[in-house]
Each structure stands twice: as C-alpha cells, then as structure tokens.
PDB file of C-alpha atoms in Angstrom:
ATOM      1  CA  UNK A1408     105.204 -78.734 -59.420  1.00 70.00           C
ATOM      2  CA  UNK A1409     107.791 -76.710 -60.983  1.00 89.00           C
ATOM      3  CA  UNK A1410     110.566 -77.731 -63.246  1.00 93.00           C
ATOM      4  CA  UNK A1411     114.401 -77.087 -62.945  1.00 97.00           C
ATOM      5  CA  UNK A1412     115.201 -74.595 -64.921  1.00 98.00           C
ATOM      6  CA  UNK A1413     116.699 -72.850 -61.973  1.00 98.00           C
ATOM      7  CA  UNK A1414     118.743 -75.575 -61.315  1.00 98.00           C
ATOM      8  CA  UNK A1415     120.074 -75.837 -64.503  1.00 98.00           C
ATOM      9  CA  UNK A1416     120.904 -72.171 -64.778  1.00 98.00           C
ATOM     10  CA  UNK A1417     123.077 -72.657 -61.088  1.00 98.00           C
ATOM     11  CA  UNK A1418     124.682 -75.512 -62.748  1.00 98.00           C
ATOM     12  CA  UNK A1419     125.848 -73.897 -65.720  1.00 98.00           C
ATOM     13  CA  UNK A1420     127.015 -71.014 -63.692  1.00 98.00           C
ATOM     14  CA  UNK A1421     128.911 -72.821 -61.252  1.00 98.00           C
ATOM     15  CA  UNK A1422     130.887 -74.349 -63.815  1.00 97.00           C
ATOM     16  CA  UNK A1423     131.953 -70.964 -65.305  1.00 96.00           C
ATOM     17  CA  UNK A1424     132.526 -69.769 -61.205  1.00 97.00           C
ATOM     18  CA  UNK A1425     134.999 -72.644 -61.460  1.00 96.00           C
ATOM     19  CA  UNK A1426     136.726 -71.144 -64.378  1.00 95.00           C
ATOM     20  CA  UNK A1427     135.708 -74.083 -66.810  1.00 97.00           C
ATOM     21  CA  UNK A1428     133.005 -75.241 -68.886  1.00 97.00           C
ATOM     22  CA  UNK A1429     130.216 -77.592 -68.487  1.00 98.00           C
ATOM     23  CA  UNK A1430     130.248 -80.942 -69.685  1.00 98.00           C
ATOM     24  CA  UNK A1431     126.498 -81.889 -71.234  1.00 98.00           C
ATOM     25  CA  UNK A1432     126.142 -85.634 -72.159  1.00 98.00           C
ATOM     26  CA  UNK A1433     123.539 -86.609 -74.217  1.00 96.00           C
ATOM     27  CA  UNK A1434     121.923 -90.153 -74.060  1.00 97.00           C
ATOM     28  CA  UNK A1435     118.348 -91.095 -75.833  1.00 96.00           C
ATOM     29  CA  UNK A1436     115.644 -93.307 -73.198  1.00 97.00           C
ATOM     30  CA  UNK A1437     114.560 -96.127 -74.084  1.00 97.00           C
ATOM     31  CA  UNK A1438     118.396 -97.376 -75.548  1.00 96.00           C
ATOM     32  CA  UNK A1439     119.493-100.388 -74.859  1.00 96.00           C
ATOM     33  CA  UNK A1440     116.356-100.704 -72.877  1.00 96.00           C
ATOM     34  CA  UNK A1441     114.509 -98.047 -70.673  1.00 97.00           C
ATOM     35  CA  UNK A1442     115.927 -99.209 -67.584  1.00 97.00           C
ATOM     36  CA  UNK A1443     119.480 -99.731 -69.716  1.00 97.00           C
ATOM     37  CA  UNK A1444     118.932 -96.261 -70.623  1.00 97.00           C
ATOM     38  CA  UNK A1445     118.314 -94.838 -67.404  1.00 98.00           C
ATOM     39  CA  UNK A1446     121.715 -96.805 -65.981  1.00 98.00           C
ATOM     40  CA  UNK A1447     123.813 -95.435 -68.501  1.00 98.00           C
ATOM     41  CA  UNK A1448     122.801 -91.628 -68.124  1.00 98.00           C
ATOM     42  CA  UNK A1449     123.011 -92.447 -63.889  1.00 98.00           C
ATOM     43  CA  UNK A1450     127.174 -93.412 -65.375  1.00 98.00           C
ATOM     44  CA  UNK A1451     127.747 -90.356 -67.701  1.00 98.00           C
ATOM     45  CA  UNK A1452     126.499 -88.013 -64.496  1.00 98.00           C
ATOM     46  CA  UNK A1453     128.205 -89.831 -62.242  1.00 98.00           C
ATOM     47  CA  UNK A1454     131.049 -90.283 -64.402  1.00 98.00           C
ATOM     48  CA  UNK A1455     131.488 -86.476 -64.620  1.00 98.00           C
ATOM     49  CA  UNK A1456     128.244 -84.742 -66.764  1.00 98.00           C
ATOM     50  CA  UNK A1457     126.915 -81.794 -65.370  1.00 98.00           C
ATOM     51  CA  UNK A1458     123.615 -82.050 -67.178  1.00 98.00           C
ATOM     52  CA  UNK A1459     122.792 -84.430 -69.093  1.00 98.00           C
ATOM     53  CA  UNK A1460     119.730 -84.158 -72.189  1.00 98.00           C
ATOM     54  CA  UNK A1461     117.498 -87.335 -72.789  1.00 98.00           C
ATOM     55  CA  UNK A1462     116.765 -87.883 -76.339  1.00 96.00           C
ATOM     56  CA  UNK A1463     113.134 -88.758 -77.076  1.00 96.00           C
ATOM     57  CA  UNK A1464     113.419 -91.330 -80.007  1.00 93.00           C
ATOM     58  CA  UNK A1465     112.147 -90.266 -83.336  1.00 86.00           C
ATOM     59  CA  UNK A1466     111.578 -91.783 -86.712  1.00 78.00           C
ATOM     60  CA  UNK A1467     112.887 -89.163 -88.666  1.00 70.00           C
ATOM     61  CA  UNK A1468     115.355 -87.342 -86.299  1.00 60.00           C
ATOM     62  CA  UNK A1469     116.347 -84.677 -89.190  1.00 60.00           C
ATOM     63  CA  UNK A1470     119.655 -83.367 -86.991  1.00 63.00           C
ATOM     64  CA  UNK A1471     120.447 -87.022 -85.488  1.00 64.00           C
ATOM     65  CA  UNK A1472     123.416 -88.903 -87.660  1.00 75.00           C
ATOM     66  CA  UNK A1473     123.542 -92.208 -87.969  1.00 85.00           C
ATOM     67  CA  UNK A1474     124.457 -93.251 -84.809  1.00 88.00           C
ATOM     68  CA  UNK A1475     122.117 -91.480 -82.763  1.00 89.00           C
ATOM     69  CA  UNK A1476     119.903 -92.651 -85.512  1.00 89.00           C
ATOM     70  CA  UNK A1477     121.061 -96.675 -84.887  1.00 91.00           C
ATOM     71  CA  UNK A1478     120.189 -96.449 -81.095  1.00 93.00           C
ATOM     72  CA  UNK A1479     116.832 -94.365 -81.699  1.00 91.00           C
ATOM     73  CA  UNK A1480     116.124 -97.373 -83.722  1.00 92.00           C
ATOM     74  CA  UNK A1481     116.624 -99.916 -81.480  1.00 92.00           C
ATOM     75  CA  UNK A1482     114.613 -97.960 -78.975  1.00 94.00           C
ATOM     76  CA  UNK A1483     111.798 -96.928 -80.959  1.00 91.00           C
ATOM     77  CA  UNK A1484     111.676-100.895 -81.697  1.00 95.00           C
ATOM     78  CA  UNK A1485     111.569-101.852 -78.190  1.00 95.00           C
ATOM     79  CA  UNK A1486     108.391 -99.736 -77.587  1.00 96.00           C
ATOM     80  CA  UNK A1487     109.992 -96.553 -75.498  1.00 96.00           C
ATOM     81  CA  UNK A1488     106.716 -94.087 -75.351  1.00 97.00           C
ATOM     82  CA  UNK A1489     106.895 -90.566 -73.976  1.00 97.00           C
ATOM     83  CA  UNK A1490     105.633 -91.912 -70.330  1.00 98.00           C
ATOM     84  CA  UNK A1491     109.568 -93.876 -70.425  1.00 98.00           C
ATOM     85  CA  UNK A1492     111.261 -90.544 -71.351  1.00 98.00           C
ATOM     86  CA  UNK A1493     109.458 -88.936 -68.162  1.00 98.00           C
ATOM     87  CA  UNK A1494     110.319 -92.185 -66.248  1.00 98.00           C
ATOM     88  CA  UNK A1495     114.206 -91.593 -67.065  1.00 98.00           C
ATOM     89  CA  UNK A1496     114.034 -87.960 -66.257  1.00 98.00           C
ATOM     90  CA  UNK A1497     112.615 -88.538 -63.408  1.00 98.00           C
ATOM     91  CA  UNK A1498     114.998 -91.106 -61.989  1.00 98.00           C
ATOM     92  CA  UNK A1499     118.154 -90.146 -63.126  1.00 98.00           C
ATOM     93  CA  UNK A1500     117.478 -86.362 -61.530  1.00 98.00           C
ATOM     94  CA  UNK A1501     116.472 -87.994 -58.956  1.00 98.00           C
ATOM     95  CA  UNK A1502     119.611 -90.699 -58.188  1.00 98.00           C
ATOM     96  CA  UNK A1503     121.805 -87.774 -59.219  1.00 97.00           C
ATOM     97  CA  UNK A1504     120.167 -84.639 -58.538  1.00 98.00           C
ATOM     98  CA  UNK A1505     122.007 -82.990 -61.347  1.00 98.00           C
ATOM     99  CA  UNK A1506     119.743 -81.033 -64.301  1.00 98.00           C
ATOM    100  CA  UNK A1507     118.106 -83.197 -66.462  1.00 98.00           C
ATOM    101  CA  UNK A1508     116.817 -81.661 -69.933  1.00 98.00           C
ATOM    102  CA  UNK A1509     114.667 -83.567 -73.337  1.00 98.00           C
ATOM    103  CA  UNK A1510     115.995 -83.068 -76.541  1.00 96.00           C
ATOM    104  CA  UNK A1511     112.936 -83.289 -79.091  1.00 95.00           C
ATOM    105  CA  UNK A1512     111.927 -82.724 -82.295  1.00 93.00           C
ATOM    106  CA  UNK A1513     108.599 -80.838 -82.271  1.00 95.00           C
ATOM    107  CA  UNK A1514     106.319 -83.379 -83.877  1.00 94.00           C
ATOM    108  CA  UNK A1515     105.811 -85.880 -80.939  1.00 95.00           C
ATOM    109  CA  UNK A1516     105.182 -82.938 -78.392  1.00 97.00           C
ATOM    110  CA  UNK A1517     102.283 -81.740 -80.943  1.00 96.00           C
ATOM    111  CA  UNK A1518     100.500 -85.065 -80.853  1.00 96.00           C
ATOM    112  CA  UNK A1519     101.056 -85.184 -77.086  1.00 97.00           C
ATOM    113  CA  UNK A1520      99.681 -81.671 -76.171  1.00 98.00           C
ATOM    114  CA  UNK A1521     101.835 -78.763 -75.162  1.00 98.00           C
ATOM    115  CA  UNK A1522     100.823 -78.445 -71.543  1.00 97.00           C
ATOM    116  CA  UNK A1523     100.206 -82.452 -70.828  1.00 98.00           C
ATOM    117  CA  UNK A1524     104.240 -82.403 -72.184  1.00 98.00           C
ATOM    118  CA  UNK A1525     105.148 -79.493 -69.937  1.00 98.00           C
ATOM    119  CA  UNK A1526     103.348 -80.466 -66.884  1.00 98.00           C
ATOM    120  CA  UNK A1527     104.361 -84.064 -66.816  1.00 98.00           C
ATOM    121  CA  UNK A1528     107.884 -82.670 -67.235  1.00 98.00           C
ATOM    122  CA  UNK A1529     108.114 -80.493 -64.840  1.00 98.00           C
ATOM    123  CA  UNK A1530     106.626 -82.953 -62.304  1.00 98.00           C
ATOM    124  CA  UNK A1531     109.495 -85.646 -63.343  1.00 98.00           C
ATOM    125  CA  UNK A1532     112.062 -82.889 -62.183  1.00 98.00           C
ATOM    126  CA  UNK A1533     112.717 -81.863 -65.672  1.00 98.00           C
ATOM    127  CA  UNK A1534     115.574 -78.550 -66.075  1.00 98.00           C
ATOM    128  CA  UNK A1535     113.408 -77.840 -70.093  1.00 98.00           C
ATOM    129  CA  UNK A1536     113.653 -78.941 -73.305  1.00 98.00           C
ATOM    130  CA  UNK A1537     115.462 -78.714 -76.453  1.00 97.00           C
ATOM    131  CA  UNK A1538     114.179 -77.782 -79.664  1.00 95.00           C
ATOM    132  CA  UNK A1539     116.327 -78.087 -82.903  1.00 92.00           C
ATOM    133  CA  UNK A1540     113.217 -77.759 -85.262  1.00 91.00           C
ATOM    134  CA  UNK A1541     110.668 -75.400 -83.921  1.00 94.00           C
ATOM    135  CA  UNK A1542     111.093 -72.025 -85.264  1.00 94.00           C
ATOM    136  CA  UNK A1543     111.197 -69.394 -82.897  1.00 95.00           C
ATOM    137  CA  UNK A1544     108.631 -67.539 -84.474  1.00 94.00           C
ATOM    138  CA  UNK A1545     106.288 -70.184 -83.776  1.00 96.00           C
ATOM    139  CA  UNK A1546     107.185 -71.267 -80.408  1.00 97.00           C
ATOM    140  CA  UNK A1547     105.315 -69.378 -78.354  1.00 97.00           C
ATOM    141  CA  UNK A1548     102.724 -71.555 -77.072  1.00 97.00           C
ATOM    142  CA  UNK A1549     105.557 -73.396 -76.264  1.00 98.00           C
ATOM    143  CA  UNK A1550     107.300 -70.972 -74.072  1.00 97.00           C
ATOM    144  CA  UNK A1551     103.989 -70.158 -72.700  1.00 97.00           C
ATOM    145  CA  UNK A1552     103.691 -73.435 -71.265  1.00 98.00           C
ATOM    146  CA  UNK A1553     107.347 -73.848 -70.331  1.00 98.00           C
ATOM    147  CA  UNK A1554     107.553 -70.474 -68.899  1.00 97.00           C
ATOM    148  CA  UNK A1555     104.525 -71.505 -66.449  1.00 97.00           C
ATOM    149  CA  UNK A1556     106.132 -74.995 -64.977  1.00 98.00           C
ATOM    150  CA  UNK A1557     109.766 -73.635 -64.757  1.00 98.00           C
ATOM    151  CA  UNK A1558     111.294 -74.851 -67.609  1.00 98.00           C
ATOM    152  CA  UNK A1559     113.590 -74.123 -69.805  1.00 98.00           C
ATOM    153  CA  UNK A1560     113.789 -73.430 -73.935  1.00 98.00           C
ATOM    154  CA  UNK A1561     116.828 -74.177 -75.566  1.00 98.00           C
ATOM    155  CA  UNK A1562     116.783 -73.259 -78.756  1.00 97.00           C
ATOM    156  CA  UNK A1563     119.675 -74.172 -81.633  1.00 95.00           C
ATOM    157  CA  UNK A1564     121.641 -71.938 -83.471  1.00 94.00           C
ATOM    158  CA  UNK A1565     123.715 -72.458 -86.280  1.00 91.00           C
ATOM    159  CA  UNK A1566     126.789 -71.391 -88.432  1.00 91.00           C
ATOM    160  CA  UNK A1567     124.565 -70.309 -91.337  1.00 90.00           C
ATOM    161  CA  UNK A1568     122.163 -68.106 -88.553  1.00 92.00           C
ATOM    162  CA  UNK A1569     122.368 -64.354 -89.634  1.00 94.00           C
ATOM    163  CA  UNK A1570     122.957 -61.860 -86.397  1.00 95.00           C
ATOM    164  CA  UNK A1571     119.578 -60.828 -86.266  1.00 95.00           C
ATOM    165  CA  UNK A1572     118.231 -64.314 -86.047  1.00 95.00           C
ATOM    166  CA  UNK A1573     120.663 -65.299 -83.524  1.00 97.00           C
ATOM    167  CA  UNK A1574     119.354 -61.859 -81.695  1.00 97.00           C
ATOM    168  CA  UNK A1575     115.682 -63.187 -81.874  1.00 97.00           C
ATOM    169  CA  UNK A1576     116.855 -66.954 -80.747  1.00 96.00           C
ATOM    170  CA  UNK A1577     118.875 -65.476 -77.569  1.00 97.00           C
ATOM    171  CA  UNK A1578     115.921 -62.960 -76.864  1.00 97.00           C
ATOM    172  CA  UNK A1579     113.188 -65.902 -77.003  1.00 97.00           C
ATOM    173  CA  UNK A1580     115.421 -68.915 -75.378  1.00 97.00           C
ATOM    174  CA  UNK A1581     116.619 -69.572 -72.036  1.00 98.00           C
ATOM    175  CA  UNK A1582     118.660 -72.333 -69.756  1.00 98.00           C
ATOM    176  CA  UNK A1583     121.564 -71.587 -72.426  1.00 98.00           C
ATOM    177  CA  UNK A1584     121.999 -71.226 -76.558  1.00 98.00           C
ATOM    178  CA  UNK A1585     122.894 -74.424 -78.429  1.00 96.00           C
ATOM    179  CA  UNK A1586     126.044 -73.816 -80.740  1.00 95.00           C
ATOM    180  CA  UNK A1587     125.851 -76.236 -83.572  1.00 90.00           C
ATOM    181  CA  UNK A1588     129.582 -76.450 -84.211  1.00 77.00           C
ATOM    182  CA  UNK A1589     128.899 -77.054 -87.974  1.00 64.00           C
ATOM    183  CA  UNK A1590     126.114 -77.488 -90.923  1.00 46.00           C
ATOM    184  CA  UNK A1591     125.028 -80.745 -91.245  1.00 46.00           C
ATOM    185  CA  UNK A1592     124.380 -83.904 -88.903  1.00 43.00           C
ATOM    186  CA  UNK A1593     125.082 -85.036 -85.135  1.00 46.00           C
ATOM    187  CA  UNK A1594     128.405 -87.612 -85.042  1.00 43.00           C
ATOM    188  CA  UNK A1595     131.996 -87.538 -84.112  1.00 45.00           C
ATOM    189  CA  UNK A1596     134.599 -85.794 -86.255  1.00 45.00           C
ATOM    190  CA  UNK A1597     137.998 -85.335 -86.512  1.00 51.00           C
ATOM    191  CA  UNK A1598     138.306 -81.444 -85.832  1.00 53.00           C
ATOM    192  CA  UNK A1599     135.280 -79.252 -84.046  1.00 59.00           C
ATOM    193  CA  UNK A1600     136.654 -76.188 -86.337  1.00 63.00           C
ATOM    194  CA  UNK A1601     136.643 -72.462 -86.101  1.00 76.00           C
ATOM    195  CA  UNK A1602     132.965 -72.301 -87.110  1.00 83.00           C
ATOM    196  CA  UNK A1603     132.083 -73.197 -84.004  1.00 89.00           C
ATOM    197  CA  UNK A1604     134.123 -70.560 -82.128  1.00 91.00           C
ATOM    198  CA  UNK A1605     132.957 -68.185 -84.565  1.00 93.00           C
ATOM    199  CA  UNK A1606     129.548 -68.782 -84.151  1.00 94.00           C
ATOM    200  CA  UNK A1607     129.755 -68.678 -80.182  1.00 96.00           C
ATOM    201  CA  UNK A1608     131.596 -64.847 -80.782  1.00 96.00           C
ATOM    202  CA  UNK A1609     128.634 -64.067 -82.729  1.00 96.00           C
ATOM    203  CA  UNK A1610     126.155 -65.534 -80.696  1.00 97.00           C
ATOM    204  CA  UNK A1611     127.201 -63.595 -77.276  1.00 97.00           C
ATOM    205  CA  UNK A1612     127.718 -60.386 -79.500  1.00 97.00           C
ATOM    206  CA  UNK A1613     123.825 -59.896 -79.410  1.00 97.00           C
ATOM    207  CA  UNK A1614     124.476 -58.946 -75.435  1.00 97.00           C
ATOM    208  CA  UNK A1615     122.682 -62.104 -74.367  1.00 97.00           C
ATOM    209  CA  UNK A1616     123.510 -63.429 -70.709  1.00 96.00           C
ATOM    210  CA  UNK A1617     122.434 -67.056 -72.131  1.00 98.00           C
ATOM    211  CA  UNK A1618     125.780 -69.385 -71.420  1.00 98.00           C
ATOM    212  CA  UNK A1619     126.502 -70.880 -75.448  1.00 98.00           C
ATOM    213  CA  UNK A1620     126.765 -74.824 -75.392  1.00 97.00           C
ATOM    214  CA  UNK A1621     128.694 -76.545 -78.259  1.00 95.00           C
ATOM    215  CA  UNK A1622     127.441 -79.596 -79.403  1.00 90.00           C
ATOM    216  CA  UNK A1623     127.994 -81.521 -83.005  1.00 78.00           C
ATOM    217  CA  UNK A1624     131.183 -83.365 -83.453  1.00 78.00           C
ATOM    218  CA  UNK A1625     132.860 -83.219 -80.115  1.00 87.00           C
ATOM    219  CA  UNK A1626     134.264 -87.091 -79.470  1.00 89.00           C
ATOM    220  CA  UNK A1627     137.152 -86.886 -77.074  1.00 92.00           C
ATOM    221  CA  UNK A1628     138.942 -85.296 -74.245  1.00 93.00           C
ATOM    222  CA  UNK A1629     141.232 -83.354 -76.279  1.00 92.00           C
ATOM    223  CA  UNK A1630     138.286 -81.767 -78.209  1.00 91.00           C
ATOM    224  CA  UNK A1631     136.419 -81.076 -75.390  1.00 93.00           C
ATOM    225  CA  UNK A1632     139.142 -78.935 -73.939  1.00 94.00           C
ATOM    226  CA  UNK A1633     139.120 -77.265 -77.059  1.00 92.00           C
ATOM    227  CA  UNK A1634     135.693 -76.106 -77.178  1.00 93.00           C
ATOM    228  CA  UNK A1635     135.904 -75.023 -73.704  1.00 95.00           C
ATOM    229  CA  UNK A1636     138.672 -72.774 -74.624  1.00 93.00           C
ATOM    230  CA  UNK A1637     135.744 -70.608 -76.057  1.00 94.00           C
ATOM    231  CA  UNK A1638     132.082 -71.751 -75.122  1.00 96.00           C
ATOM    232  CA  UNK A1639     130.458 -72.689 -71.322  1.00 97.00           C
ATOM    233  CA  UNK A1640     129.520 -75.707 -72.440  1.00 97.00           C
ATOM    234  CA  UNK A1641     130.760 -78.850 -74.027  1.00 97.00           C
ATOM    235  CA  UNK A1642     127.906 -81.083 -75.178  1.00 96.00           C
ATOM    236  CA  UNK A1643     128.660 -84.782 -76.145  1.00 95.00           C
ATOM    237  CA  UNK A1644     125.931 -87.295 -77.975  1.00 92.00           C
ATOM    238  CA  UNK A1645     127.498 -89.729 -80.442  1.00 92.00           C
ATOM    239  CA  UNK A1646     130.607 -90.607 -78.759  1.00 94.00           C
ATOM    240  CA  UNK A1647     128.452 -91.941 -75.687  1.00 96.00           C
ATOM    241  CA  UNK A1648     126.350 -93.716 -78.053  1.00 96.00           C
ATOM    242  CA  UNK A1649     129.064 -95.098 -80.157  1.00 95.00           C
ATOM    243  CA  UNK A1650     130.458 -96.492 -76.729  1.00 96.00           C
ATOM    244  CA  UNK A1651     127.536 -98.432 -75.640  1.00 96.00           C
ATOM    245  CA  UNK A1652     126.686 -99.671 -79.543  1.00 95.00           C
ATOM    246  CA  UNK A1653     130.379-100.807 -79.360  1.00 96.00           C
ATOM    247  CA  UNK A1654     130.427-102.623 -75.834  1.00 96.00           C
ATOM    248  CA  UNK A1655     130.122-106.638 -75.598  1.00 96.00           C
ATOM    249  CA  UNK A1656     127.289-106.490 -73.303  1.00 96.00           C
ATOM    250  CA  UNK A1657     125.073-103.798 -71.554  1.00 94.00           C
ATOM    251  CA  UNK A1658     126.925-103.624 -68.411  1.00 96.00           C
ATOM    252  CA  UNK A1659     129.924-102.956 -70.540  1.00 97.00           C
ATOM    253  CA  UNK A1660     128.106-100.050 -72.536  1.00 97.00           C
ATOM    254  CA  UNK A1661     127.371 -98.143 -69.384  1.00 97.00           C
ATOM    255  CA  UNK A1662     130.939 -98.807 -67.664  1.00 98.00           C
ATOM    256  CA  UNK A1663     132.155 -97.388 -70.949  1.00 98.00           C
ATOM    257  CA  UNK A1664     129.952 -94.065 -70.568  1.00 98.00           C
ATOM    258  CA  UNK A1665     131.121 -93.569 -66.965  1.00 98.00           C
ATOM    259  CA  UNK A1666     134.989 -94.104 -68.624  1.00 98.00           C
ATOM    260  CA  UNK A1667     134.219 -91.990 -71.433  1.00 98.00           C
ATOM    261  CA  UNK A1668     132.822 -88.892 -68.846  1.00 98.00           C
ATOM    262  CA  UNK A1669     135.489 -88.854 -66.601  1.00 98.00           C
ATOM    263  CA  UNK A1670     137.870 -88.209 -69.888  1.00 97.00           C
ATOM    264  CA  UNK A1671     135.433 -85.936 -70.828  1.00 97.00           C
ATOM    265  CA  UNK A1672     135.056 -84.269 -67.574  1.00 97.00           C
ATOM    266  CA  UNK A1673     138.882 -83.796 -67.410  1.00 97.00           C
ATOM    267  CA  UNK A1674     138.646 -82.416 -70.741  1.00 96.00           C
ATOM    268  CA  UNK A1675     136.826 -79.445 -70.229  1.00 96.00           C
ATOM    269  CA  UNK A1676     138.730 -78.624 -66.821  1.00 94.00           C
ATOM    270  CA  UNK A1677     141.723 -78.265 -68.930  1.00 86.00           C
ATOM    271  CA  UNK A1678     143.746 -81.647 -67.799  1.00 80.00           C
ATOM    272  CA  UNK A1679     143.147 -83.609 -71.020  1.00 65.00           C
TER     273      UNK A1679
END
C-alpha cells in the first residue's frame, strides 16, 4: 500500500488555491491516553486542521519545550509504543480523511528499522514523516524507503541555516519545508517575529516549489493570521497541548482543541 504523500501535497495546494494558508495542528499519540489521543486530533481536524502531525513520544525530544515535553511524559508513562502511533494515524485519516503526517526524532525509527517504519506507515494511510534531527546528508536510506511507499520527507530548516543548506534541504525534502520561526525550543510566545518571515523569503529563494510551513511559537488566532501573511502553512503544537494539560477532564481537553482550531482556522483565512 502506498502512503499519502499525494494527498498531502493536494491539501496544501488547495489551501493556497483558496488564497490562504494551511492550518497544521500538531498533537503527540498516546496523550492523555491512545484512544484520548486519537479523539483529540479527530477535534483539531474537525475543528478546522488541514493536516495534522502525530508526535511519537520521546525521552529526550531535543526541539520539544516543556510542554510538549509534559504530555510526551505522561504518554511515554502510559506505555504508547510505535504500533499506537500507527493505530492513531490510521484512525484519525481514516474518520477524517484529511493528511496525517509523524513527527520523529530519528532514534526510535533506527531501532525500529527503516522499511518496517515506512511500510507500516504507509499502510496506516500515513501523508510522511518529519524529521527535525536527521541530517540531510545522511538521510538517504530514509528517503529511499519513503520514496518507495509514497511518503513524504519533511525536513526542518532554521533561522541560523546558510542558503546553500537550505538549497540542499529543499532539493532532498518533499510534502513541504518546515520554517522554524526561531532558534531554540517548541512553545507559545508572545510575537512569531521577522525571523520567521525572513527565513521563509530565503527558503523559497532557492527556486523550490516545496510550500514553507511555520511552526515554533504560533499560539493564537491573531498570530496565525500573521504567519499566513507570508508562509502556506501555519503549524500549531503547544497551544493544543497547553489546552488539553489545562482542561478539568479529558472530554474537556479535546472540546478545547476543536475550540482552539476553529480560532485557528479563522486565523489563517484572514477573519481573526
């Protein structure tokens, strides 16, 4: 079976046919609980996501800040295993059929096996994967797997990324380019800055046709319309998670994703 890249590519572009940008939630499995997890990325989709990526929980998640880091706790001491990230690809694509992607450090796909990952990906419906620590210069046995089951590579760039290594990330990477919006960790700030529309400038200046997705510090429906003033996609991790580690209960938590979308969602279609 093939994976979704395809679908993810039509996604994005639709978005930009509608003269906006996408809006890219980001959720990790296995948080409250798998099937708590898989209910509140069902509510960010519904609630307005056009993709969504499904963080695979990590013990040392170098990028994460310290609330992505809180609910990859809590999941990683509940027992979630790679076979419950599949599961929640697999059935929030299919409740939703919207694009579905895994964010991942690189570590946990090396112990798992490149093409086990892949294939088990793609046959959960899967749209690819993103990267934030494997070097491009060492990802091609990657993109030789992903390449074969239809997936896509998303690879990260960031602020500090020299033109020629953003030309050898957008040459190597597909699906789209993520835009960190800033050096340092994932969480919600009070201004997205001008390094992130900088960065996107520089980043389509090395004539790639990849759409650039801004992700890092984006909390609200006022900064989401401002990042989609300049990038074709909004991308939006801590907020949700703050949401659901705020919420009484875990009904609560996912009612307050679906809320939190539909600002979001409004956001990047300019009627913040």
């Amino acid at each position: 079976m093939s994976g979704n890249i395809q679908l993810l590519t039509d996604t994005l572009r639709a978005a930009r046919a509608e003269g906006r940008s996408a809006l890219i939630a980001y959720l990790p499995a296995g948080f409250p609980t798998v099937d708590g997890g898989i209910e509140a990325i069902k509510a960010a989709l519904d609630g307005g996501a056009d993709v969504v990526e499904v963080g695979l929980p990590h013990s040392d998640p170098v990028l994460d800040g310290p609330v992505i880091q809180t609910a990859d706790d809590i999941a990683l001491r509940g027992g979630v295993k790679i076979a419950d990230v599949m599961r929640t690809v697999k059935e929030a694509h299919e409740a939703t059929g919207k694009p579905i992607l895994v964010m991942t450090y690189w570590n946990p796909i090396d112990r798992y096996g490149v093409e086990r990952f892949t294939a088990e990906l793609a046959e959960a419906g899967g749209a690819g994967c993103i990267l934030p620590d494997l070097p491009v210069q060492e990802a091609s046995l990657w993109r030789e797997h992903a390449e074969k089951h239809g997936l896509a590579t998303v690879f990260v760039v960031a602020p500090s990324s020299k033109d020629e290594r953003l030309a050898q990330i957008t040459a190597a990477g597909s699906g789209f380019v993520y835009a960190a919006s800033l050096m340092g960790v994932t969480g919600t700030r009070e201004s997205v800055g001008a390094q992130a529309q900088d960065l996107v400038e520089r980043t389509r200046a090395t004539g790639t046709d990849l759409p650039v997705c801004v992700g890092l510090g984006v909390s609200n429906a006022e900064q989401a319309a401002e990042v989609a003033g300049f990038a074709d996609g909004v991308i939006v991790g801590s907020a949700f998670v703050k949401r659901m580690l705020d919420a009484p209960d875990d009904t609560a938590g996912v009612e307050a994703v679906r809320a939190l979308a539909g600002e979001l969602a409004k956001g990047v279609r300019g009627q913040a």
